Amino acid sequence: MDPRRGPAARTAPKAGAAAPKASAQGGRGALTEPDVSPAVPAAARPRAQSGEPARAPGSLRKKSAPGPRERPPRRAQSARAGQEPSSAAGAAGPAGAAGPAEGPALSRAGSRRERGARSAETARPQPGPAELGGVGPLVPAPSLGRRGAPPGAWEPRAVLEKLRLSRQEVSAAAEVVNRVVDHLLQRLQRRESEFRGVALLHTGSYYERVKISAPNEFDVMFKLEVPRIELEEYCNSGAHYFVKFKRNPKGNPLSQFLEEEILSASKMLSKFRKIIKEEIKHIEDTDVIVERKRRGSPAVTLLIRKPKEISVDIILALESKSSWPASTKEGLPINNWLGTKVKNSLRRQPFYLVPKHAKEGNGFQEETWRLSFSHIEKDILKNHGQSKTCCETHGVKCCRKDCLKLMKYLLEQLKKKFGNRKELDKFCSYHVKTAFFHVCTQDPHDSQWHSNDLESCFDNCVTYFLHCLKTERLEHYFIPGVNLFSQDQIEKISKEFLSKQIEYERNNGFPVFGEF
Ligand SMILES: [Zn+2]
């Protein structure tokens, strides 16, 4: 039968019992890390991005990048808690976007259709109002505030310094991870392997040097070039695709994964997993196991148990050197920030597809692949200034990356604080990162990010993110039709909960930065 027709049930039968991980996953290493010493070996990248959210409200999609005037929500002094900036973001379309790897699920924005039934995986009991109430007394915690400073004052530099301390820890963990990853790569690259073309793709917070914490969680992408593929967009999703080969030459090691001409993501992932599982047994100097399959996750997760616990998500990504899909045409709004030339050259880079199912009715379409642009994200974070010398030794220092680290840390800490609550499950660092990129689009000039202005720049980022939560709109940075904060993706009550927590933090000098 045509895999595309499969009832939703074509869903992971075998995955069976695996717990829905999508959410948990997102949460996981949402942090970034401060600069990781470059000395660290190759592969590992601390996990950081999980979902990818979409464009900020304010920056409502105009064809071209918004001019400096059009900036969205800039927080008015008076609007401290609560009021929404009136930059109406219009109707929130559902859209989820594709994260590099495990991003949040994506759905297409703009489409009004509600998907009626919520998948079993996402269906959760609605929390009663009471549950949302108990946020605790609004008493500021002491921690990182300035001494003698008024309540609400805090010291961002001190927080960043604290984050920097984990660098060494990350480097040590990365060495262990790299050893394991190298071993697996070598095995996969053997001649008889279907995956012999794999290579490491250096993306992720670790390489972006914005990993802030979670030294025990890493993401690693294995890319596999697949020549001459053809994409068929899944249900106008913008982010999910079926993959076919234009021709199916004999000898293509991937032909065994075809099902009615469609390259089966589930089959391919199963085999990938199987090989890794077998090979892991041959790694002698490290105690490592493969974790149970998590439904909906594009990753094979390793758990290194000694010398310390480290979890590593290995994600298989197909690499296509064709031009980017049409759904990305209006994406990557960096014209006024990094410039059109940079944009054009980035768009000539390959793009990636990770095995990630799309929602389909009450289940999932298991054979789809989702777009990933983590390599581009890495690139623009690295070369983030309007001036080429921004943050170089002799250049002016900006605070863009520091803002991103703080934003990631904020979400990570809130997730820790409310670890047992489901409201924050679906939020991941990819949402934060996407919002951050939109703020960069909105404030394209280096002078708007002077390092002396860290506190107010961070405040702008927080404001923007709050605006996205309130308007339920966060456009995917590369696929503007996808709204990562659509109702489909994240329930309103969760967005309200997170808004409330962030506002509390902001009004009290971010006590959560000093906790845990
Ligand atoms: Zn800079």
Coordinates of C-alpha atoms and ligand atoms in Angstrom, one line a residue:
M1 CA 0.0 0.0 0.0
D2 CA 1.0 3.5 -0.6
P3 CA 2.8 4.6 2.5
R4 CA 1.4 8.0 2.1
R5 CA -2.1 6.6 2.5
G6 CA -1.4 4.7 5.5
P7 CA -3.8 5.3 8.2
A8 CA -2.4 7.3 10.9
A9 CA -1.8 3.9 12.2
R10 CA 1.2 3.6 10.1
T11 CA 2.7 5.0 13.1
A12 CA 5.3 3.5 15.0
P13 CA 3.9 0.2 15.7
K14 CA 7.1 -1.1 16.9
A15 CA 8.0 1.7 18.9
G16 CA 5.3 0.6 20.9
A17 CA 5.5 1.5 24.4
A18 CA 8.0 4.1 24.1
A19 CA 7.0 7.1 25.9
P20 CA 6.2 10.1 23.9
K21 CA 9.3 11.9 24.0
A22 CA 8.8 14.7 21.8
S23 CA 8.1 16.9 24.6
A24 CA 10.5 15.7 27.1
Q25 CA 13.1 15.9 24.5
G26 CA 12.6 19.4 23.7
G27 CA 13.2 20.4 27.1
R28 CA 16.3 18.6 27.6
G29 CA 19.4 20.4 27.1
A30 CA 17.9 23.5 26.2
L31 CA 20.8 25.4 27.3
T32 CA 23.6 26.6 25.6
E33 CA 26.9 26.7 26.7
P34 CA 29.2 29.6 26.9
D35 CA 32.1 29.2 24.8
V36 CA 33.2 25.8 24.8
S37 CA 36.8 25.6 24.4
P38 CA 37.6 24.9 20.8
A39 CA 40.0 22.4 21.9
V40 CA 37.3 20.0 22.3
P41 CA 37.2 17.4 19.7
A42 CA 35.0 17.0 17.0
A43 CA 31.7 15.6 17.2
A44 CA 29.9 16.3 20.2
R45 CA 27.7 19.2 20.6
P46 CA 25.8 19.8 23.6
R47 CA 22.3 19.6 23.0
A48 CA 20.6 22.7 22.7
Q49 CA 18.2 23.3 20.2
S50 CA 15.3 21.4 20.2
G51 CA 12.3 22.9 18.8
E52 CA 12.3 25.6 16.4
P53 CA 9.9 28.3 16.8
A54 CA 8.9 30.8 14.3
R55 CA 8.9 34.4 13.8
A56 CA 8.0 36.9 16.3
P57 CA 5.0 38.6 16.3
G58 CA 6.0 42.0 15.9
S59 CA 8.0 41.2 13.0
L60 CA 5.1 40.3 11.1
R61 CA 6.2 39.1 8.0
K62 CA 6.5 41.7 5.5
K63 CA 8.0 40.7 2.3
S64 CA 11.3 42.2 3.1
A65 CA 12.9 42.4 6.4
P66 CA 11.3 45.0 8.5
G67 CA 13.1 48.2 8.7
P68 CA 14.3 49.4 11.9
R69 CA 11.1 51.3 12.4
E70 CA 8.9 48.4 12.2
R71 CA 10.2 46.8 15.2
P72 CA 7.7 44.9 17.1
P73 CA 7.3 44.7 20.6
R74 CA 9.7 46.7 22.4
R75 CA 8.8 46.8 25.9
A76 CA 7.4 50.0 27.1
Q77 CA 8.6 50.8 30.5
S78 CA 5.2 50.9 31.8
A79 CA 4.1 47.7 30.3
R80 CA 5.9 45.7 32.7
A81 CA 3.8 42.8 33.4
G82 CA 1.1 42.2 31.3
Q83 CA 0.0 44.3 28.6
E84 CA 0.4 43.0 25.2
P85 CA 2.1 45.2 22.8
S86 CA -0.5 46.0 20.3
S87 CA 1.4 44.9 17.4
A88 CA -1.3 42.6 16.6
A89 CA 0.2 39.6 15.1
G90 CA -2.9 38.7 13.4
A91 CA -4.3 35.3 13.5
A92 CA -2.0 32.8 14.7
G93 CA -1.7 30.1 12.2
P94 CA -0.7 26.8 13.4
A95 CA 2.7 26.2 12.4
G96 CA 5.3 24.3 14.0
A97 CA 8.5 24.2 12.6
A98 CA 11.2 22.0 12.2
G99 CA 13.9 22.1 14.5
P100 CA 17.2 21.0 13.6
A101 CA 16.7 17.8 15.0
E102 CA 14.1 17.3 17.5
G103 CA 12.5 20.5 17.2
P104 CA 9.1 21.0 18.1
A105 CA 6.7 19.5 15.8
L106 CA 5.8 21.5 12.9
S107 CA 2.7 22.4 11.3
R108 CA 1.9 24.9 8.7
A109 CA 1.0 28.3 9.6
G110 CA -1.6 30.2 8.0
S111 CA -3.8 27.2 7.6
R112 CA -6.8 27.8 9.6
R113 CA -7.9 24.3 9.8
E114 CA -7.8 23.0 13.2
R115 CA -6.8 19.6 13.4
G116 CA -9.5 18.2 15.2
A117 CA -8.2 15.4 17.1
R118 CA -5.2 15.7 19.0
S119 CA -2.9 12.9 18.8
A120 CA -2.7 10.6 21.6
E121 CA 0.8 11.6 22.1
T122 CA 0.0 15.1 22.7
A123 CA -3.3 14.7 24.4
R124 CA -2.9 15.6 27.9
P125 CA -5.5 16.3 30.5
Q126 CA -6.2 19.9 30.7
P127 CA -4.9 21.3 33.8
G128 CA -7.4 22.8 36.0
P129 CA -7.1 26.4 36.8
A130 CA -6.0 25.6 40.2
E131 CA -3.0 23.9 38.9
L132 CA -1.9 27.0 37.3
G133 CA -2.4 29.1 40.2
G134 CA 0.2 28.0 42.6
V135 CA 3.2 29.8 41.3
G136 CA 4.2 30.6 44.7
P137 CA 4.6 33.9 46.5
L138 CA 6.1 36.6 44.6
V139 CA 9.1 37.0 46.7
P140 CA 12.3 37.7 45.0
A141 CA 15.0 35.4 45.7
P142 CA 18.3 36.9 46.8
S143 CA 20.8 35.3 44.6
L144 CA 22.3 37.2 41.8
G145 CA 20.9 40.6 42.4
R146 CA 23.2 43.4 43.1
R147 CA 23.8 44.1 46.7
G148 CA 21.9 47.0 47.9
A149 CA 20.2 47.3 44.6
P150 CA 16.5 47.7 44.4
P151 CA 14.4 44.6 44.1
G152 CA 14.3 43.5 40.6
A153 CA 17.9 44.4 39.9
W154 CA 20.1 41.7 38.8
E155 CA 23.5 41.2 37.3
P156 CA 23.5 39.6 33.9
R157 CA 27.3 39.4 33.8
A158 CA 27.4 37.4 37.0
V159 CA 25.0 34.9 35.5
L160 CA 27.0 34.6 32.4
E161 CA 30.1 34.1 34.4
K162 CA 28.5 31.3 36.3
L163 CA 27.5 29.7 33.0
R164 CA 31.0 29.9 31.8
L165 CA 32.2 27.8 34.7
S166 CA 30.7 24.7 33.2
R167 CA 32.9 25.0 30.2
Q168 CA 35.5 22.6 31.4
E169 CA 33.0 20.1 32.5
V170 CA 31.5 20.2 29.0
S171 CA 34.9 19.7 27.4
A172 CA 35.6 16.7 29.5
A173 CA 32.3 15.2 28.6
A174 CA 32.7 16.0 25.0
E175 CA 35.9 14.0 24.9
V176 CA 34.1 10.9 26.0
V177 CA 31.3 11.5 23.6
N178 CA 33.6 12.0 20.7
R179 CA 35.3 8.8 21.3
V180 CA 32.1 6.9 21.1
V181 CA 30.8 8.9 18.1
D182 CA 34.0 8.3 16.2
H183 CA 33.8 4.6 16.8
L184 CA 30.2 4.5 15.5
L185 CA 31.1 6.7 12.5
Q186 CA 33.8 4.3 11.5
R187 CA 31.5 1.4 11.6
L188 CA 28.8 3.2 9.6
Q189 CA 31.3 4.2 7.0
R190 CA 32.3 0.7 6.2
R191 CA 31.9 -0.3 2.7
E192 CA 29.1 -2.7 3.2
S193 CA 27.0 -0.3 5.2
E194 CA 23.9 1.4 3.8
F195 CA 25.1 4.4 5.6
R196 CA 28.6 4.4 4.3
G197 CA 28.4 8.0 3.1
V198 CA 27.8 9.4 6.6
A199 CA 29.9 12.2 8.0
L200 CA 29.6 14.4 11.0
L201 CA 27.7 17.6 10.7
H202 CA 29.0 20.1 13.1
T203 CA 26.0 21.9 14.3
G204 CA 24.3 22.6 17.5
S205 CA 24.9 24.7 20.5
Y206 CA 28.2 23.2 21.3
Y207 CA 29.6 24.4 18.0
E208 CA 27.7 27.6 18.1
R209 CA 29.4 28.2 21.4
V210 CA 26.2 29.1 23.0
K211 CA 25.8 25.9 25.0
I212 CA 25.3 27.1 28.5
S213 CA 24.7 24.1 30.6
A214 CA 23.7 20.6 30.6
P215 CA 27.2 19.3 30.0
N216 CA 25.7 15.8 30.2
E217 CA 23.6 16.1 27.1
F218 CA 24.8 16.2 23.5
D219 CA 23.4 16.2 20.1
V220 CA 25.3 14.8 17.2
M221 CA 24.1 14.9 13.6
F222 CA 25.3 12.3 11.1
K223 CA 24.7 13.6 7.6
L224 CA 24.2 11.4 4.6
E225 CA 24.3 12.9 1.2
V226 CA 21.5 11.6 -1.0
P227 CA 21.9 12.7 -4.6
R228 CA 18.9 13.3 -6.9
I229 CA 16.1 13.3 -4.4
E230 CA 12.8 14.8 -5.0
L231 CA 10.6 16.1 -2.3
E232 CA 6.9 15.9 -2.0
E233 CA 5.5 18.2 0.6
Y234 CA 3.4 16.6 3.1
C235 CA -0.1 18.1 3.4
N236 CA 1.1 21.6 2.8
S237 CA 3.0 21.5 6.0
G238 CA 6.0 23.5 4.7
A239 CA 8.3 21.5 6.9
H240 CA 7.5 17.8 6.4
Y241 CA 8.2 16.0 3.2
F242 CA 8.2 12.6 1.5
V243 CA 11.5 11.8 -0.1
K244 CA 11.8 10.0 -3.4
F245 CA 14.6 9.4 -5.8
K246 CA 14.4 10.9 -9.2
R247 CA 15.9 7.8 -10.6
N248 CA 16.5 4.7 -8.8
P249 CA 19.9 3.6 -9.9
K250 CA 20.9 0.1 -9.1
G251 CA 23.4 -0.1 -6.4
N252 CA 21.9 2.7 -4.5
P253 CA 22.3 1.4 -1.0
L254 CA 19.2 3.1 0.1
S255 CA 16.9 1.4 -2.3
Q256 CA 16.1 -1.2 0.4
F257 CA 14.4 1.5 2.4
L258 CA 12.0 2.4 -0.4
E259 CA 8.4 1.7 0.0
E260 CA 6.4 2.4 -3.0
E261 CA 9.1 4.8 -4.2
I262 CA 9.1 6.7 -0.9
L263 CA 12.2 6.6 1.2
S264 CA 10.8 5.3 4.4
A265 CA 12.0 7.4 7.3
S266 CA 10.9 4.7 9.8
K267 CA 12.7 1.9 8.0
M268 CA 15.8 3.9 7.6
L269 CA 15.8 5.0 11.2
S270 CA 15.3 1.4 12.4
K271 CA 18.2 0.2 10.5
F272 CA 20.4 3.0 11.6
R273 CA 19.4 2.2 15.2
K274 CA 20.0 -1.4 14.8
I275 CA 23.6 -0.9 13.5
I276 CA 24.3 1.5 16.3
K277 CA 22.9 -0.9 18.9
E278 CA 25.1 -3.7 17.6
E279 CA 28.2 -1.7 17.3
I280 CA 27.9 -0.2 20.7
K281 CA 28.7 -3.6 22.2
H282 CA 32.1 -3.4 20.7
I283 CA 33.1 -0.2 22.4
E284 CA 35.2 -1.5 25.2
D285 CA 36.5 1.3 27.2
T286 CA 33.2 3.0 27.8
D287 CA 30.0 1.8 29.4
V288 CA 27.4 2.8 26.9
I289 CA 23.9 1.6 26.0
V290 CA 21.2 2.6 23.5
E291 CA 18.1 4.0 25.2
R292 CA 14.7 2.8 24.3
K293 CA 13.2 4.2 21.2
R294 CA 11.2 7.2 21.9
R295 CA 8.2 7.6 19.8
G296 CA 8.4 10.6 17.6
S297 CA 12.1 11.2 18.1
P298 CA 14.3 11.4 15.1
A299 CA 17.2 10.5 17.3
V300 CA 18.9 7.4 18.5
T301 CA 19.9 8.1 22.1
L302 CA 23.0 6.7 23.7
L303 CA 23.5 6.7 27.4
I304 CA 27.0 6.7 28.5
R305 CA 27.1 5.6 32.1
K306 CA 30.7 5.9 33.1
P307 CA 32.7 7.7 34.0
K308 CA 29.6 9.8 34.3
E309 CA 26.1 9.8 32.9
I310 CA 26.0 11.5 29.5
S311 CA 23.2 11.2 27.0
V312 CA 23.9 11.6 23.4
D313 CA 21.3 12.0 20.7
I314 CA 22.5 10.9 17.3
I315 CA 20.4 12.2 14.5
L316 CA 20.6 11.0 11.0
A317 CA 20.1 13.8 8.5
L318 CA 19.8 13.5 4.7
E319 CA 21.8 16.1 2.9
S320 CA 20.4 17.6 -0.3
K321 CA 22.4 19.9 -2.4
S322 CA 19.4 21.0 -4.4
S323 CA 17.8 24.4 -4.0
W324 CA 15.8 24.9 -0.9
P325 CA 12.2 24.0 -0.9
A326 CA 9.7 26.6 -1.9
S327 CA 8.3 26.9 1.7
T328 CA 11.6 28.6 2.6
K329 CA 11.4 31.2 0.0
E330 CA 10.3 34.1 2.3
G331 CA 12.3 32.8 5.2
L332 CA 15.7 33.7 6.6
P333 CA 14.8 37.4 6.8
I334 CA 18.4 38.7 7.2
N335 CA 18.5 41.2 4.3
N336 CA 18.8 44.2 6.6
W337 CA 20.9 42.4 9.1
L338 CA 23.5 40.3 7.4
G339 CA 22.7 41.4 4.0
T340 CA 21.4 40.0 0.7
K341 CA 24.7 38.6 -0.4
V342 CA 25.1 36.6 2.7
K343 CA 21.6 35.4 2.4
N344 CA 22.1 34.3 -1.1
S345 CA 25.2 32.5 -0.3
L346 CA 23.6 30.7 2.6
R347 CA 20.8 29.6 0.4
R348 CA 23.2 27.9 -1.8
Q349 CA 24.3 25.7 1.1
P350 CA 22.7 22.2 1.2
F351 CA 19.7 21.6 3.4
Y352 CA 19.0 18.7 5.6
L353 CA 16.1 16.4 6.3
V354 CA 15.7 14.5 9.6
P355 CA 13.4 11.6 10.1
K356 CA 10.5 13.2 11.9
H357 CA 7.0 12.2 11.5
A358 CA 4.2 14.6 10.9
K359 CA 0.9 14.6 12.8
E360 CA -1.8 12.9 10.9
G361 CA -5.2 12.8 12.5
N362 CA -4.9 11.0 15.7
G363 CA -1.6 9.5 14.8
F364 CA 1.5 10.2 12.9
Q365 CA 2.7 9.9 9.4
E366 CA 5.8 7.9 10.0
E367 CA 7.5 8.2 6.7
T368 CA 8.0 11.9 6.5
W369 CA 11.2 13.9 6.9
R370 CA 11.5 17.3 8.3
L371 CA 13.6 20.2 7.1
S372 CA 16.6 21.2 9.3
F373 CA 18.7 24.2 8.9
S374 CA 20.9 23.8 12.0
H375 CA 24.0 24.4 9.9
I376 CA 22.8 27.8 8.8
E377 CA 21.8 28.7 12.3
K378 CA 25.3 27.9 13.4
D379 CA 26.7 30.0 10.6
I380 CA 24.6 33.1 11.4
L381 CA 25.3 32.8 15.1
K382 CA 29.0 32.7 14.3
N383 CA 28.9 35.5 11.8
H384 CA 26.3 37.5 13.5
G385 CA 27.3 41.1 13.1
Q386 CA 26.4 43.6 10.5
S387 CA 30.0 44.4 10.6
K388 CA 32.2 41.5 9.7
T389 CA 34.4 42.2 12.6
C390 CA 31.7 42.1 15.3
C391 CA 33.1 40.4 18.3
E392 CA 36.4 39.7 16.7
T393 CA 39.5 40.4 18.8
H394 CA 39.8 43.9 17.4
G395 CA 36.2 44.5 16.6
V396 CA 33.4 45.9 18.7
K397 CA 31.9 43.5 21.1
C398 CA 28.2 43.0 21.0
C399 CA 25.9 41.1 23.3
R400 CA 23.9 39.0 20.9
K401 CA 25.2 35.7 22.0
D402 CA 25.1 36.6 25.6
C403 CA 21.4 37.4 25.1
L404 CA 20.8 34.1 23.5
K405 CA 22.6 32.3 26.3
L406 CA 20.6 34.1 28.9
M407 CA 17.3 33.4 27.1
K408 CA 18.2 29.7 26.9
Y409 CA 19.2 29.6 30.5
L410 CA 16.0 31.2 31.5
L411 CA 13.9 28.6 29.8
E412 CA 16.2 25.8 31.0
Q413 CA 15.9 27.0 34.6
L414 CA 12.2 27.4 34.4
K415 CA 11.9 23.9 33.1
K416 CA 14.0 22.7 36.0
K417 CA 12.0 24.6 38.5
F418 CA 8.7 23.2 37.1
G419 CA 10.1 19.9 36.0
N420 CA 7.2 17.9 37.1
R421 CA 4.6 20.1 35.4
K422 CA 3.5 19.4 31.9
E423 CA 2.9 23.0 30.9
L424 CA 6.5 23.5 30.0
D425 CA 7.1 20.2 28.2
K426 CA 6.6 21.5 24.8
F427 CA 8.9 24.4 25.0
C428 CA 12.4 24.0 24.0
S429 CA 15.5 25.9 23.2
Y430 CA 14.7 26.0 19.6
H431 CA 11.8 28.3 20.4
V432 CA 14.1 30.7 22.2
K433 CA 16.6 30.6 19.5
T434 CA 14.0 31.3 16.8
A435 CA 12.7 34.3 18.8
F436 CA 16.2 35.5 19.2
F437 CA 16.8 35.4 15.5
H438 CA 13.7 37.4 15.0
V439 CA 15.0 40.0 17.4
C440 CA 18.2 40.1 15.4
T441 CA 16.1 40.8 12.3
Q442 CA 14.2 43.4 14.1
D443 CA 17.3 45.1 15.5
P444 CA 19.8 44.6 12.7
H445 CA 22.4 47.1 13.7
D446 CA 25.4 46.2 15.8
S447 CA 24.9 49.5 17.7
Q448 CA 21.6 48.1 18.9
W449 CA 23.5 45.3 20.7
H450 CA 26.4 47.0 22.3
S451 CA 27.8 44.9 25.0
N452 CA 27.2 47.7 27.6
D453 CA 23.6 47.4 26.9
L454 CA 23.3 43.7 27.7
E455 CA 20.6 44.2 30.3
S456 CA 18.3 46.2 28.1
C457 CA 19.0 44.0 25.0
F458 CA 18.1 40.9 27.0
D459 CA 15.0 42.7 28.2
N460 CA 14.1 43.2 24.6
C461 CA 14.5 39.6 23.8
V462 CA 12.4 38.7 26.8
T463 CA 9.7 41.1 25.7
Y464 CA 9.7 39.7 22.2
F465 CA 9.4 36.2 23.5
L466 CA 6.5 37.1 25.7
H467 CA 4.9 38.8 22.8
C468 CA 5.2 35.6 20.9
L469 CA 3.6 33.6 23.7
K470 CA 0.8 36.0 24.1
T471 CA 0.0 36.2 20.4
E472 CA 0.6 32.5 20.0
R473 CA 2.7 33.3 17.1
L474 CA 6.4 32.4 16.5
E475 CA 7.2 32.0 12.9
H476 CA 9.8 29.5 12.0
Y477 CA 12.8 31.5 10.9
F478 CA 13.3 29.5 7.7
I479 CA 9.8 28.5 7.0
P480 CA 7.6 31.4 7.7
G481 CA 4.5 29.5 7.0
V482 CA 5.1 27.5 10.1
N483 CA 4.0 28.9 13.4
L484 CA 5.8 27.2 16.2
F485 CA 3.4 28.6 18.8
S486 CA 0.2 27.6 17.1
Q487 CA -2.6 26.0 19.1
D488 CA -1.8 22.9 17.3
Q489 CA 1.7 22.8 18.6
I490 CA 1.3 24.1 22.1
E491 CA -1.8 24.6 24.2
K492 CA -2.8 28.0 25.1
I493 CA -2.7 27.3 28.7
S494 CA 0.9 26.3 28.5
K495 CA 1.8 29.5 26.8
E496 CA 0.0 31.4 29.5
F497 CA 1.8 29.5 32.2
L498 CA 5.2 30.2 30.7
S499 CA 4.3 33.9 30.2
K500 CA 3.4 34.2 33.7
Q501 CA 6.6 32.6 34.9
I502 CA 8.7 34.8 32.7
E503 CA 7.0 37.9 33.9
Y504 CA 7.4 36.9 37.4
E505 CA 11.1 36.4 36.8
R506 CA 11.5 39.7 35.1
N507 CA 9.7 41.6 37.7
N508 CA 11.8 40.1 40.4
G509 CA 15.3 40.2 39.0
F510 CA 15.3 36.7 37.6
P511 CA 15.7 34.8 40.8
V512 CA 15.6 31.6 38.9
F513 CA 19.0 32.3 37.6
G514 CA 20.4 31.8 41.0
E515 CA 18.5 28.6 41.7
F516 CA 19.5 25.0 41.3
Ligands
ZN1 ZN 29.1 40.5 17.9

